[in-house]
Amino acid sequence: MKFVLKWLLAACALLLVAYLYPGVQVQSFGSALIAAAVVGIFYTLLRPLMIVLTLPVTVVTLGLFLFVINALLFWAAAGVLDGFHVNGFLAALLGSLIYSALMLVVDAALKG
């Protein structure tokens, strides 16, 4: 049940990102549900692999390259889906930052 609630809240967070930042567009709540699932899958499966592969760059940049990894995965998810669109890398960077901040709030709310 907690998984479904987190998924629904992630979709709402994605809609909020699209509302707050014009560089990210989501067509509907259904598209947001699918996009939240794809972003979650990418972050779960691909992010650890990319962190390991780019470890020297991440160490040299004192971890700031992790923002680039998150943005690339956010942008890749938008590239795979039809109802979810990101207007370039800078939009993906800002969108992923807003989305990550909102997901921190969601995680804190679900723990409490």
PDB file of C-alpha atoms in Angstrom:
ATOM      1  CA  MET A   1       0.000   0.000   0.000  1.00  0.00           C
ATOM      2  CA  LYS A   2       2.876   2.351   0.847  1.00  0.00           C
ATOM      3  CA  PHE A   3       4.425   1.679  -2.564  1.00  0.00           C
ATOM      4  CA  VAL A   4       1.236   2.690  -4.388  1.00  0.00           C
ATOM      5  CA  LEU A   5       0.898   5.829  -2.254  1.00  0.00           C
ATOM      6  CA  LYS A   6       4.503   6.803  -2.983  1.00  0.00           C
ATOM      7  CA  TRP A   7       3.931   6.220  -6.696  1.00  0.00           C
ATOM      8  CA  LEU A   8       0.812   8.425  -6.688  1.00  0.00           C
ATOM      9  CA  LEU A   9       2.648  11.140  -4.755  1.00  0.00           C
ATOM     10  CA  ALA A  10       5.598  10.905  -7.168  1.00  0.00           C
ATOM     11  CA  ALA A  11       3.185  11.486 -10.058  1.00  0.00           C
ATOM     12  CA  CYS A  12       1.721  14.480  -8.205  1.00  0.00           C
ATOM     13  CA  ALA A  13       5.258  15.769  -7.622  1.00  0.00           C
ATOM     14  CA  LEU A  14       5.963  15.443 -11.338  1.00  0.00           C
ATOM     15  CA  LEU A  15       2.818  17.416 -12.137  1.00  0.00           C
ATOM     16  CA  LEU A  16       3.930  20.057  -9.636  1.00  0.00           C
ATOM     17  CA  VAL A  17       7.329  20.262 -11.331  1.00  0.00           C
ATOM     18  CA  ALA A  18       5.560  20.835 -14.651  1.00  0.00           C
ATOM     19  CA  TYR A  19       3.397  23.515 -13.032  1.00  0.00           C
ATOM     20  CA  LEU A  20       6.316  25.304 -11.357  1.00  0.00           C
ATOM     21  CA  TYR A  21       8.836  25.094 -14.178  1.00  0.00           C
ATOM     22  CA  PRO A  22       7.841  25.638 -17.830  1.00  0.00           C
ATOM     23  CA  GLY A  23      10.783  23.602 -19.151  1.00  0.00           C
ATOM     24  CA  VAL A  24       9.013  20.391 -18.114  1.00  0.00           C
ATOM     25  CA  GLN A  25       5.638  19.424 -19.594  1.00  0.00           C
ATOM     26  CA  VAL A  26       3.324  16.601 -18.557  1.00  0.00           C
ATOM     27  CA  GLN A  27       0.146  16.077 -20.590  1.00  0.00           C
ATOM     28  CA  SER A  28      -2.093  14.358 -18.025  1.00  0.00           C
ATOM     29  CA  PHE A  29      -2.163  12.572 -14.695  1.00  0.00           C
ATOM     30  CA  GLY A  30      -1.948   9.238 -16.539  1.00  0.00           C
ATOM     31  CA  SER A  31       1.195  10.433 -18.282  1.00  0.00           C
ATOM     32  CA  ALA A  32       2.544  11.572 -14.917  1.00  0.00           C
ATOM     33  CA  LEU A  33       1.902   8.114 -13.435  1.00  0.00           C
ATOM     34  CA  ILE A  34       3.798   6.424 -16.258  1.00  0.00           C
ATOM     35  CA  ALA A  35       6.587   9.027 -16.152  1.00  0.00           C
ATOM     36  CA  ALA A  36       6.945   8.659 -12.366  1.00  0.00           C
ATOM     37  CA  ALA A  37       7.268   4.899 -12.794  1.00  0.00           C
ATOM     38  CA  VAL A  38       9.872   5.232 -15.570  1.00  0.00           C
ATOM     39  CA  VAL A  39      11.872   7.867 -13.662  1.00  0.00           C
ATOM     40  CA  GLY A  40      11.782   5.632 -10.578  1.00  0.00           C
ATOM     41  CA  ILE A  41      12.937   2.599 -12.563  1.00  0.00           C
ATOM     42  CA  PHE A  42      15.743   4.590 -14.192  1.00  0.00           C
ATOM     43  CA  TYR A  43      16.865   5.996 -10.821  1.00  0.00           C
ATOM     44  CA  THR A  44      16.761   2.522  -9.257  1.00  0.00           C
ATOM     45  CA  LEU A  45      18.438   0.517 -12.012  1.00  0.00           C
ATOM     46  CA  LEU A  46      20.624   2.882 -14.039  1.00  0.00           C
ATOM     47  CA  ARG A  47      21.753   5.450 -11.458  1.00  0.00           C
ATOM     48  CA  PRO A  48      23.979   3.062  -9.427  1.00  0.00           C
ATOM     49  CA  LEU A  49      25.614   1.820 -12.626  1.00  0.00           C
ATOM     50  CA  MET A  50      26.254   5.356 -13.847  1.00  0.00           C
ATOM     51  CA  ILE A  51      27.667   6.368 -10.456  1.00  0.00           C
ATOM     52  CA  VAL A  52      30.151   3.507 -10.562  1.00  0.00           C
ATOM     53  CA  LEU A  53      31.137   4.242 -14.167  1.00  0.00           C
ATOM     54  CA  THR A  54      31.667   7.950 -13.482  1.00  0.00           C
ATOM     55  CA  LEU A  55      33.219   7.593 -10.039  1.00  0.00           C
ATOM     56  CA  PRO A  56      36.490   9.412 -10.901  1.00  0.00           C
ATOM     57  CA  VAL A  57      34.580  12.425 -12.249  1.00  0.00           C
ATOM     58  CA  THR A  58      32.250  12.374  -9.242  1.00  0.00           C
ATOM     59  CA  VAL A  59      35.198  12.346  -6.844  1.00  0.00           C
ATOM     60  CA  VAL A  60      36.998  15.165  -8.676  1.00  0.00           C
ATOM     61  CA  THR A  61      33.847  17.334  -8.665  1.00  0.00           C
ATOM     62  CA  LEU A  62      33.195  16.517  -4.991  1.00  0.00           C
ATOM     63  CA  GLY A  63      29.901  14.817  -5.823  1.00  0.00           C
ATOM     64  CA  LEU A  64      28.452  17.590  -7.973  1.00  0.00           C
ATOM     65  CA  PHE A  65      28.466  15.294 -10.996  1.00  0.00           C
ATOM     66  CA  LEU A  66      25.612  13.375  -9.330  1.00  0.00           C
ATOM     67  CA  PHE A  67      23.355  16.279 -10.319  1.00  0.00           C
ATOM     68  CA  VAL A  68      24.361  15.685 -13.939  1.00  0.00           C
ATOM     69  CA  ILE A  69      23.573  11.976 -13.623  1.00  0.00           C
ATOM     70  CA  ASN A  70      20.125  12.740 -12.184  1.00  0.00           C
ATOM     71  CA  ALA A  71      19.459  15.253 -14.961  1.00  0.00           C
ATOM     72  CA  LEU A  72      20.516  12.792 -17.667  1.00  0.00           C
ATOM     73  CA  LEU A  73      18.209  10.107 -16.274  1.00  0.00           C
ATOM     74  CA  PHE A  74      15.322  12.591 -15.973  1.00  0.00           C
ATOM     75  CA  TRP A  75      15.944  13.690 -19.572  1.00  0.00           C
ATOM     76  CA  ALA A  76      16.223  10.076 -20.759  1.00  0.00           C
ATOM     77  CA  ALA A  77      12.869   9.243 -19.174  1.00  0.00           C
ATOM     78  CA  ALA A  78      11.333  12.158 -21.044  1.00  0.00           C
ATOM     79  CA  GLY A  79      12.914  10.930 -24.261  1.00  0.00           C
ATOM     80  CA  VAL A  80      11.328   7.505 -23.893  1.00  0.00           C
ATOM     81  CA  LEU A  81       7.788   8.713 -23.137  1.00  0.00           C
ATOM     82  CA  ASP A  82       5.253  10.612 -25.228  1.00  0.00           C
ATOM     83  CA  GLY A  83       3.270  12.490 -22.554  1.00  0.00           C
ATOM     84  CA  PHE A  84       6.348  13.740 -20.697  1.00  0.00           C
ATOM     85  CA  HIS A  85       8.657  16.321 -22.309  1.00  0.00           C
ATOM     86  CA  VAL A  86      11.767  18.189 -21.121  1.00  0.00           C
ATOM     87  CA  ASN A  87      13.153  21.132 -23.140  1.00  0.00           C
ATOM     88  CA  GLY A  88      16.859  20.292 -23.043  1.00  0.00           C
ATOM     89  CA  PHE A  89      19.571  19.543 -20.525  1.00  0.00           C
ATOM     90  CA  LEU A  90      19.237  22.704 -18.425  1.00  0.00           C
ATOM     91  CA  ALA A  91      15.508  22.077 -18.083  1.00  0.00           C
ATOM     92  CA  ALA A  92      16.278  18.486 -17.093  1.00  0.00           C
ATOM     93  CA  LEU A  93      18.769  19.697 -14.494  1.00  0.00           C
ATOM     94  CA  LEU A  94      16.357  22.164 -12.915  1.00  0.00           C
ATOM     95  CA  GLY A  95      13.419  19.767 -13.240  1.00  0.00           C
ATOM     96  CA  SER A  96      15.321  16.929 -11.586  1.00  0.00           C
ATOM     97  CA  LEU A  97      16.401  19.235  -8.746  1.00  0.00           C
ATOM     98  CA  ILE A  98      12.820  20.305  -8.086  1.00  0.00           C
ATOM     99  CA  TYR A  99      11.576  16.718  -8.409  1.00  0.00           C
ATOM    100  CA  SER A 100      14.246  15.432  -6.008  1.00  0.00           C
ATOM    101  CA  ALA A 101      13.369  18.107  -3.448  1.00  0.00           C
ATOM    102  CA  LEU A 102       9.686  17.231  -3.693  1.00  0.00           C
ATOM    103  CA  MET A 103      10.453  13.537  -3.345  1.00  0.00           C
ATOM    104  CA  LEU A 104      12.445  14.269  -0.180  1.00  0.00           C
ATOM    105  CA  VAL A 105       9.286  15.872   1.230  1.00  0.00           C
ATOM    106  CA  VAL A 106       7.213  12.852   0.131  1.00  0.00           C
ATOM    107  CA  ASP A 107       9.670  10.420   1.754  1.00  0.00           C
ATOM    108  CA  ALA A 108       9.693  12.424   4.985  1.00  0.00           C
ATOM    109  CA  ALA A 109       5.901  12.542   5.039  1.00  0.00           C
ATOM    110  CA  LEU A 110       5.599   8.796   4.492  1.00  0.00           C
ATOM    111  CA  LYS A 111       8.093   7.988   7.251  1.00  0.00           C
ATOM    112  CA  GLY A 112       6.269  10.127   9.817  1.00  0.00           C
TER     113      GLY A 112
END
